[in-house]
Amino acid sequence: MNKRKIMDNIFWMGVIDWNRRLFDGMIPIPDGTSYNAYLIEGSEKTALIDTVESEWSETLMKQLSNVKKIDFVISNHAEQDHSGSIPNVLEKYPESILICSLKAKDLLTAHLKIDAERIQTVEDGEVLSLGNWTLKFIYTPWVHWPETMSTYLQEEKILFSCDFFGSHMATTELFAGNNQQISDAAKRYYAEIMMPYRKIVQKNLDIVKNFDIKYIAPSHGPIYDEPEFIISKYEDWSSDNVKNLVVIPYISMHGSTKEMVEYLASALADKDIRYEIFELNVSDIGKLAMALVDAATVVIGTPTVNVGPHPKAVYVASVMSVLKPKLKYAAVIGSFGWTAHAAQNICDIISNLKLEMLGNVSVKGVPTASTYKELDALADIIAGKHYSLMSK
Ligand code: FEO
């Protein structure tokens, strides 16, 4: 794709990657993604904000073929999907200076072997003149690396936010509007990338809300021409408020755990408690992560394999431990053959989440009348907790 005009002298550059399905070797991205770079041609100086994955360098260099000079290459984030082609750009424009945050310098030299002599670091709040336009650098750390910053084009009120507010979405739409599909992709992105830093996201939202913003131009997915659309979503997702939702990831070997899950789910529905079930052999872990953005409670269903939880339940518990959703309550249910340690193992894995454990229903073999009674009791406890949350 050629470069695209956003407005006079400001262009989208980069790549729409329709085929990519996995990020960081583990994160499913069913809708592909894009790597956005932005060219800003001021009256005196020209800046390029971020680049693309090194495997797509040729595409970016073709887009730059008619650009005679670049004075500043701005790296908002050192991760390679945005910095991977910086060496090519610096080579093509030997007079250009690489601008980055203080913490990014070390990362850019370590990951890309960039000559430190080419780098000029900027402080939080520092400005850079392009002649008629001014760029202001705003430190927005931990979204999602320690060095991340945003760049604000003051006169045109554009916030170039890199990963912050991004969406893994391959589309020819340059602008997001209030498109629900893009909102869903942004939620998946938030869940998979930003959620572990939820509290810092809140702080960064407070920072960027101090600026008059007409456009948010992230480095993945479309540009937000209605910035309040994505800011309000981020405020909701990162808030401390949970919703009336129980997420139930489970795996079953001989059907008993499945039967327990279905019984509990039915009991919850009878009490107007919403739930989403994720059978771990068929479920998209990204969809599960999206549900965890909102959920108040997780119930993990796992049988015992030998003396511990099923490996797929261990995996989902580990993912939760890493993503750090704002859950408040948890429980474990499942069947075992001859010994029952699965629940304690799962609790240990997610102990960093500091959840209130609401119970452990386990049964030797197939569920019995007593099992159903315990599941009814668990549903009562969950409902009580949810009613109490909703009434606040
Ligand atoms: Fe899109 Fe953290 O890189």
Short mmCIF file of C-alpha atoms and ligand atoms in Angstrom, two decimals:
data_model
loop_
_atom_site.label_atom_id
_atom_site.label_comp_id
_atom_site.label_asym_id
_atom_site.label_seq_id
_atom_site.Cartn_x
_atom_site.Cartn_y
_atom_site.Cartn_z
CA MET A 1 0.00 0.00 0.00
CA ASN A 2 1.16 3.55 -0.74
CA LYS A 3 1.35 6.26 1.88
CA ARG A 4 -2.04 7.84 2.65
CA LYS A 5 -2.85 11.46 3.35
CA ILE A 6 -4.35 12.21 6.76
CA MET A 7 -4.30 15.96 6.16
CA ASP A 8 -2.03 18.36 4.29
CA ASN A 9 1.60 17.36 4.94
CA ILE A 10 0.72 14.56 7.37
CA PHE A 11 0.68 11.01 6.05
CA TRP A 12 0.03 7.47 7.23
CA MET A 13 2.78 5.09 6.22
CA GLY A 14 3.38 1.47 7.08
CA VAL A 15 1.92 -1.94 6.50
CA ILE A 16 -1.44 -3.63 6.78
CA ASP A 17 -0.55 -7.18 7.72
CA TRP A 18 -3.63 -9.20 6.74
CA ASN A 19 -2.05 -12.58 7.40
CA ARG A 20 -0.50 -12.31 10.83
CA ARG A 21 -2.33 -14.49 13.36
CA LEU A 22 0.01 -14.57 16.34
CA PHE A 23 1.86 -11.86 18.22
CA ASP A 24 4.85 -12.31 20.50
CA GLY A 25 4.64 -16.00 19.65
CA MET A 26 1.57 -16.50 21.84
CA ILE A 27 -1.13 -13.84 21.39
CA PRO A 28 -3.85 -14.70 18.88
CA ILE A 29 -4.76 -11.84 16.51
CA PRO A 30 -7.53 -13.26 14.28
CA ASP A 31 -8.07 -9.95 12.46
CA GLY A 32 -4.43 -9.37 11.44
CA THR A 33 -2.80 -6.07 12.36
CA SER A 34 -1.09 -2.99 11.00
CA TYR A 35 2.20 -1.27 11.75
CA ASN A 36 1.61 2.46 11.40
CA ALA A 37 4.31 5.06 10.86
CA TYR A 38 3.49 8.74 10.40
CA LEU A 39 5.27 11.30 8.25
CA ILE A 40 4.95 14.94 9.32
CA GLU A 41 6.32 17.50 6.89
CA GLY A 42 6.69 20.77 8.78
CA SER A 43 7.63 24.05 7.10
CA GLU A 44 11.28 23.60 8.11
CA LYS A 45 11.78 20.07 9.40
CA THR A 46 10.34 16.66 8.63
CA ALA A 47 9.71 13.95 11.20
CA LEU A 48 8.87 10.27 10.90
CA ILE A 49 7.09 8.80 13.92
CA ASP A 50 7.83 5.08 14.42
CA THR A 51 8.56 2.55 11.67
CA VAL A 52 7.56 -1.06 10.93
CA GLU A 53 8.72 -4.64 11.56
CA SER A 54 12.07 -5.25 9.87
CA GLU A 55 10.54 -7.88 7.57
CA TRP A 56 8.42 -5.07 6.08
CA SER A 57 11.26 -2.54 5.70
CA GLU A 58 11.13 -2.67 1.94
CA THR A 59 7.50 -1.50 1.94
CA LEU A 60 8.30 1.46 4.18
CA MET A 61 11.39 2.38 2.17
CA LYS A 62 9.31 2.41 -1.04
CA GLN A 63 6.81 4.75 0.64
CA LEU A 64 9.74 7.00 1.56
CA SER A 65 11.27 6.91 -1.94
CA ASN A 66 10.08 10.45 -2.80
CA VAL A 67 10.79 11.89 0.63
CA LYS A 68 14.01 13.84 0.18
CA LYS A 69 14.89 14.43 3.81
CA ILE A 70 13.93 13.33 7.27
CA ASP A 71 15.34 15.38 10.09
CA PHE A 72 13.93 13.46 13.00
CA VAL A 73 12.98 9.82 13.42
CA ILE A 74 10.88 9.58 16.56
CA SER A 75 10.71 6.27 18.39
CA ASN A 76 7.74 6.23 20.75
CA HIS A 77 8.41 2.60 21.66
CA ALA A 78 11.46 0.39 21.21
CA GLU A 79 9.68 -2.91 20.54
CA GLN A 80 10.67 -4.23 17.14
CA ASP A 81 7.26 -4.07 15.45
CA HIS A 82 7.75 -0.28 15.52
CA SER A 83 11.51 0.10 15.72
CA GLY A 84 12.59 -2.76 13.43
CA SER A 85 13.09 -0.54 10.38
CA ILE A 86 14.73 2.40 12.17
CA PRO A 87 18.24 1.25 11.08
CA ASN A 88 17.12 1.31 7.42
CA VAL A 89 15.67 4.81 7.79
CA LEU A 90 18.78 6.12 9.56
CA GLU A 91 20.92 4.67 6.81
CA LYS A 92 18.86 6.30 4.04
CA TYR A 93 18.87 9.65 5.85
CA PRO A 94 22.39 9.97 7.34
CA GLU A 95 21.69 13.46 8.70
CA SER A 96 18.62 12.37 10.64
CA ILE A 97 18.51 12.26 14.43
CA LEU A 98 16.73 9.52 16.35
CA ILE A 99 14.54 10.97 19.11
CA CYS A 100 13.41 8.81 22.04
CA SER A 101 12.77 8.81 25.78
CA LEU A 102 15.62 8.46 28.25
CA LYS A 103 14.87 4.79 28.90
CA ALA A 104 14.46 3.97 25.21
CA LYS A 105 18.06 4.78 24.31
CA ASP A 106 19.44 1.71 26.05
CA LEU A 107 16.71 -0.52 24.59
CA LEU A 108 17.21 0.76 21.03
CA THR A 109 20.96 0.24 21.18
CA ALA A 110 20.57 -3.22 22.77
CA HIS A 111 17.83 -4.55 20.48
CA LEU A 112 18.78 -2.89 17.19
CA LYS A 113 22.48 -2.07 17.57
CA ILE A 114 21.74 1.53 16.75
CA ASP A 115 24.74 3.86 17.08
CA ALA A 116 24.18 5.83 20.30
CA GLU A 117 25.70 8.87 18.57
CA ARG A 118 22.60 9.10 16.38
CA ILE A 119 20.25 9.26 19.38
CA GLN A 120 18.93 12.37 21.11
CA THR A 121 16.87 11.70 24.21
CA VAL A 122 13.99 13.93 25.25
CA GLU A 123 12.53 14.61 28.67
CA ASP A 124 8.87 14.37 29.53
CA GLY A 125 7.17 17.55 28.24
CA GLU A 126 10.05 18.60 25.98
CA VAL A 127 9.10 20.17 22.65
CA LEU A 128 10.62 20.04 19.19
CA SER A 129 9.90 22.57 16.44
CA LEU A 130 9.27 21.54 12.86
CA GLY A 131 8.81 25.22 11.85
CA ASN A 132 5.09 25.79 11.66
CA TRP A 133 4.39 22.81 13.90
CA THR A 134 5.52 21.73 17.35
CA LEU A 135 5.89 18.22 18.69
CA LYS A 136 5.55 17.68 22.42
CA PHE A 137 6.83 14.45 23.96
CA ILE A 138 4.63 13.02 26.68
CA TYR A 139 5.94 10.20 28.83
CA THR A 140 3.32 7.46 29.00
CA PRO A 141 5.36 4.67 30.61
CA TRP A 142 4.39 1.01 30.81
CA VAL A 143 1.96 0.94 27.95
CA HIS A 144 3.45 -1.46 27.73
CA TRP A 145 7.23 -1.16 28.12
CA PRO A 146 8.99 1.10 30.61
CA GLU A 147 10.21 3.53 27.94
CA THR A 148 6.95 4.17 26.07
CA MET A 149 6.02 7.76 25.25
CA SER A 150 3.45 9.53 23.10
CA THR A 151 4.09 12.43 20.74
CA TYR A 152 1.57 15.28 20.51
CA LEU A 153 1.37 17.54 17.48
CA GLN A 154 0.19 20.65 19.26
CA GLU A 155 -1.22 22.76 16.43
CA GLU A 156 -3.24 19.94 14.83
CA LYS A 157 -4.10 18.28 18.18
CA ILE A 158 -2.96 14.81 17.13
CA LEU A 159 -1.73 12.35 19.75
CA PHE A 160 0.60 9.71 18.30
CA SER A 161 0.27 7.08 21.01
CA CYS A 162 2.03 3.99 19.56
CA ASP A 163 0.70 0.84 21.31
CA PHE A 164 -1.49 2.84 23.73
CA PHE A 165 -5.08 2.69 22.33
CA GLY A 166 -3.94 0.37 19.53
CA SER A 167 -5.92 -2.42 17.91
CA HIS A 168 -4.74 -5.48 16.05
CA MET A 169 -6.95 -4.92 13.04
CA ALA A 170 -6.14 -5.19 9.36
CA THR A 171 -8.46 -2.81 7.54
CA THR A 172 -8.28 -0.23 4.78
CA GLU A 173 -10.29 2.15 6.96
CA LEU A 174 -7.94 4.98 7.86
CA PHE A 175 -10.26 6.27 10.58
CA ALA A 176 -12.09 4.32 13.26
CA GLY A 177 -15.19 6.48 13.78
CA ASN A 178 -17.23 4.64 16.40
CA ASN A 179 -16.98 1.28 14.66
CA GLN A 180 -17.89 -1.60 17.03
CA GLN A 181 -15.59 -4.04 15.22
CA ILE A 182 -12.64 -1.76 15.92
CA SER A 183 -13.77 -1.36 19.51
CA ASP A 184 -13.74 -5.16 19.88
CA ALA A 185 -10.26 -5.37 18.36
CA ALA A 186 -9.08 -2.61 20.70
CA LYS A 187 -10.57 -4.48 23.67
CA ARG A 188 -8.73 -7.64 22.66
CA TYR A 189 -5.56 -5.56 22.36
CA TYR A 190 -6.13 -4.01 25.78
CA ALA A 191 -6.78 -7.45 27.32
CA GLU A 192 -3.71 -9.09 25.81
CA ILE A 193 -1.22 -6.21 26.05
CA MET A 194 -2.31 -3.47 28.44
CA MET A 195 -4.33 -5.19 31.16
CA PRO A 196 -1.30 -6.25 33.25
CA TYR A 197 -0.55 -2.51 33.63
CA ARG A 198 -4.14 -1.48 34.37
CA LYS A 199 -3.30 0.89 37.22
CA ILE A 200 -0.64 2.64 35.14
CA VAL A 201 -3.09 2.83 32.23
CA GLN A 202 -5.38 4.80 34.55
CA LYS A 203 -2.54 7.25 35.28
CA ASN A 204 -1.67 7.60 31.61
CA LEU A 205 -5.32 8.28 30.79
CA ASP A 206 -5.26 11.12 33.30
CA ILE A 207 -2.12 12.46 31.59
CA VAL A 208 -3.43 12.42 28.03
CA LYS A 209 -6.83 13.80 29.05
CA ASN A 210 -5.04 17.04 29.92
CA PHE A 211 -4.49 17.59 26.21
CA ASP A 212 -6.98 18.86 23.67
CA ILE A 213 -7.07 15.87 21.29
CA LYS A 214 -8.72 15.83 17.89
CA TYR A 215 -7.17 12.59 16.67
CA ILE A 216 -5.45 9.65 18.37
CA ALA A 217 -3.08 7.99 15.91
CA PRO A 218 -1.85 4.67 17.35
CA SER A 219 0.75 2.47 15.68
CA HIS A 220 -1.64 -0.49 15.31
CA GLY A 221 -5.10 -0.21 13.74
CA PRO A 222 -7.08 2.80 12.50
CA ILE A 223 -6.80 6.40 13.66
CA TYR A 224 -9.43 7.54 16.14
CA ASP A 225 -11.16 10.60 14.71
CA GLU A 226 -13.60 10.49 17.64
CA PRO A 227 -11.02 10.14 20.43
CA GLU A 228 -13.62 10.13 23.19
CA PHE A 229 -14.85 6.84 21.73
CA ILE A 230 -11.66 4.97 22.66
CA ILE A 231 -10.81 7.02 25.75
CA SER A 232 -14.17 6.20 27.33
CA LYS A 233 -13.67 2.49 26.52
CA TYR A 234 -10.24 2.57 28.15
CA GLU A 235 -11.69 4.31 31.20
CA ASP A 236 -14.24 1.52 31.55
CA TRP A 237 -11.83 -1.35 30.90
CA SER A 238 -9.14 -0.05 33.24
CA SER A 239 -11.53 1.09 35.99
CA ASP A 240 -11.89 -0.85 39.24
CA ASN A 241 -15.53 -1.66 38.39
CA VAL A 242 -16.36 -5.26 37.57
CA LYS A 243 -19.50 -6.49 35.85
CA ASN A 244 -22.04 -9.16 36.70
CA LEU A 245 -20.12 -11.80 34.76
CA VAL A 246 -18.65 -15.19 35.69
CA VAL A 247 -15.99 -16.52 33.33
CA ILE A 248 -15.79 -20.32 33.30
CA PRO A 249 -12.78 -21.80 31.52
CA TYR A 250 -12.77 -25.57 31.75
CA ILE A 251 -11.42 -28.81 30.41
CA SER A 252 -12.96 -32.25 30.89
CA MET A 253 -11.53 -35.72 30.29
CA HIS A 254 -14.46 -38.09 30.76
CA GLY A 255 -17.37 -35.67 31.03
CA SER A 256 -17.72 -35.24 34.80
CA THR A 257 -16.13 -31.78 34.99
CA LYS A 258 -18.16 -30.73 31.94
CA GLU A 259 -21.34 -31.86 33.69
CA MET A 260 -20.38 -29.87 36.78
CA VAL A 261 -19.71 -26.76 34.72
CA GLU A 262 -23.03 -27.03 32.95
CA TYR A 263 -24.90 -27.57 36.21
CA LEU A 264 -23.24 -24.57 37.88
CA ALA A 265 -23.83 -22.38 34.81
CA SER A 266 -27.50 -23.27 34.80
CA ALA A 267 -27.78 -22.48 38.52
CA LEU A 268 -26.11 -19.12 37.92
CA ALA A 269 -28.47 -18.29 35.05
CA ASP A 270 -31.44 -19.05 37.33
CA LYS A 271 -30.14 -16.27 39.57
CA ASP A 272 -29.62 -13.80 36.69
CA ILE A 273 -25.86 -14.13 36.90
CA ARG A 274 -24.27 -13.81 33.47
CA TYR A 275 -21.60 -16.30 32.53
CA GLU A 276 -19.34 -17.14 29.59
CA ILE A 277 -17.99 -20.68 29.17
CA PHE A 278 -14.66 -21.40 27.47
CA GLU A 279 -13.93 -25.06 26.71
CA LEU A 280 -10.16 -24.97 26.52
CA ASN A 281 -9.76 -27.33 23.55
CA VAL A 282 -11.78 -25.09 21.26
CA SER A 283 -11.72 -21.60 22.76
CA ASP A 284 -9.84 -18.54 21.56
CA ILE A 285 -7.67 -17.49 24.51
CA GLY A 286 -7.99 -13.88 23.30
CA LYS A 287 -11.80 -14.04 23.69
CA LEU A 288 -11.28 -15.41 27.17
CA ALA A 289 -8.93 -12.51 27.94
CA MET A 290 -11.57 -10.07 26.67
CA ALA A 291 -14.18 -11.56 29.01
CA LEU A 292 -11.72 -11.24 31.88
CA VAL A 293 -11.52 -7.47 31.26
CA ASP A 294 -15.01 -7.15 32.78
CA ALA A 295 -15.68 -10.25 34.89
CA ALA A 296 -16.16 -10.21 38.65
CA THR A 297 -15.60 -13.95 39.08
CA VAL A 298 -13.73 -16.83 37.48
CA VAL A 299 -14.58 -20.48 38.03
CA ILE A 300 -11.95 -22.83 36.65
CA GLY A 301 -13.13 -26.33 35.83
CA THR A 302 -10.41 -28.94 35.80
CA PRO A 303 -10.15 -32.67 36.34
CA THR A 304 -7.15 -34.11 38.13
CA VAL A 305 -4.52 -35.61 35.85
CA ASN A 306 -2.37 -37.96 37.93
CA VAL A 307 -2.05 -35.79 41.04
CA GLY A 308 -2.52 -32.24 39.69
CA PRO A 309 -4.70 -30.07 37.49
CA HIS A 310 -5.05 -30.69 33.77
CA PRO A 311 -2.17 -28.94 31.88
CA LYS A 312 -4.67 -26.82 29.94
CA ALA A 313 -6.14 -25.54 33.19
CA VAL A 314 -2.61 -24.83 34.41
CA TYR A 315 -2.04 -22.86 31.21
CA VAL A 316 -5.17 -20.75 31.58
CA ALA A 317 -4.39 -20.07 35.24
CA SER A 318 -0.87 -19.00 34.21
CA VAL A 319 -2.27 -16.68 31.53
CA MET A 320 -4.56 -15.11 34.13
CA SER A 321 -1.65 -14.70 36.49
CA VAL A 322 0.23 -12.80 33.77
CA LEU A 323 -2.67 -10.69 32.45
CA LYS A 324 -3.79 -9.64 35.94
CA PRO A 325 -7.51 -9.05 35.29
CA LYS A 326 -9.47 -7.07 37.88
CA LEU A 327 -11.41 -10.14 39.03
CA LYS A 328 -12.57 -10.22 42.63
CA TYR A 329 -13.62 -13.83 43.20
CA ALA A 330 -12.55 -17.31 42.12
CA ALA A 331 -13.53 -20.93 42.59
CA VAL A 332 -12.35 -24.27 41.25
CA ILE A 333 -14.53 -27.23 40.39
CA GLY A 334 -13.79 -30.65 38.93
CA SER A 335 -13.62 -34.38 39.18
CA PHE A 336 -10.70 -36.57 40.28
CA GLY A 337 -9.76 -40.22 40.06
CA TRP A 338 -8.03 -41.07 43.30
CA THR A 339 -6.56 -37.87 44.76
CA ALA A 340 -7.63 -34.23 44.72
CA HIS A 341 -4.86 -31.63 44.61
CA ALA A 342 -5.97 -29.79 41.47
CA ALA A 343 -7.77 -26.92 43.22
CA GLN A 344 -4.86 -26.04 45.51
CA ASN A 345 -2.42 -26.07 42.57
CA ILE A 346 -4.67 -23.70 40.60
CA CYS A 347 -5.03 -21.39 43.62
CA ASP A 348 -1.26 -21.30 43.97
CA ILE A 349 -0.79 -20.26 40.35
CA ILE A 350 -3.23 -17.35 40.59
CA SER A 351 -2.26 -16.35 44.13
CA ASN A 352 -0.70 -13.10 42.87
CA LEU A 353 -4.20 -11.91 41.87
CA LYS A 354 -5.21 -11.84 45.55
CA LEU A 355 -8.74 -13.04 44.80
CA GLU A 356 -11.27 -14.06 47.38
CA MET A 357 -11.65 -17.83 46.94
CA LEU A 358 -15.32 -18.74 47.09
CA GLY A 359 -14.95 -22.49 47.16
CA ASN A 360 -13.71 -25.70 45.70
CA VAL A 361 -16.16 -28.34 44.59
CA SER A 362 -14.45 -31.60 43.75
CA VAL A 363 -15.85 -35.09 43.38
CA LYS A 364 -14.31 -38.52 43.12
CA GLY A 365 -15.58 -39.89 39.83
CA VAL A 366 -18.96 -38.80 38.55
CA PRO A 367 -21.05 -36.02 40.14
CA THR A 368 -23.49 -37.12 42.83
CA ALA A 369 -26.49 -35.55 44.54
CA SER A 370 -24.08 -34.17 47.08
CA THR A 371 -21.98 -32.58 44.29
CA TYR A 372 -25.04 -30.82 42.89
CA LYS A 373 -25.89 -29.54 46.35
CA GLU A 374 -22.36 -28.12 46.68
CA LEU A 375 -22.63 -26.52 43.24
CA ASP A 376 -25.97 -24.96 44.19
CA ALA A 377 -24.33 -23.58 47.31
CA LEU A 378 -21.45 -22.18 45.25
CA ALA A 379 -23.93 -20.53 42.87
CA ASP A 380 -25.68 -18.97 45.89
CA ILE A 381 -22.40 -17.58 47.20
CA ILE A 382 -21.42 -16.17 43.78
CA ALA A 383 -24.86 -14.62 43.33
CA GLY A 384 -24.69 -13.05 46.79
CA LYS A 385 -21.32 -11.49 46.00
CA HIS A 386 -22.52 -10.22 42.62
CA TYR A 387 -25.77 -8.77 44.00
CA SER A 388 -23.75 -6.98 46.64
CA LEU A 389 -21.34 -5.56 44.03
CA MET A 390 -24.16 -4.43 41.74
CA SER A 391 -26.00 -2.66 44.52
CA LYS A 392 -23.00 -0.42 45.31
FE1 FEO B 1 3.28 -2.85 19.04
FE2 FEO B 1 4.77 -3.15 22.02
O1 FEO B 1 4.68 -3.18 20.21
#
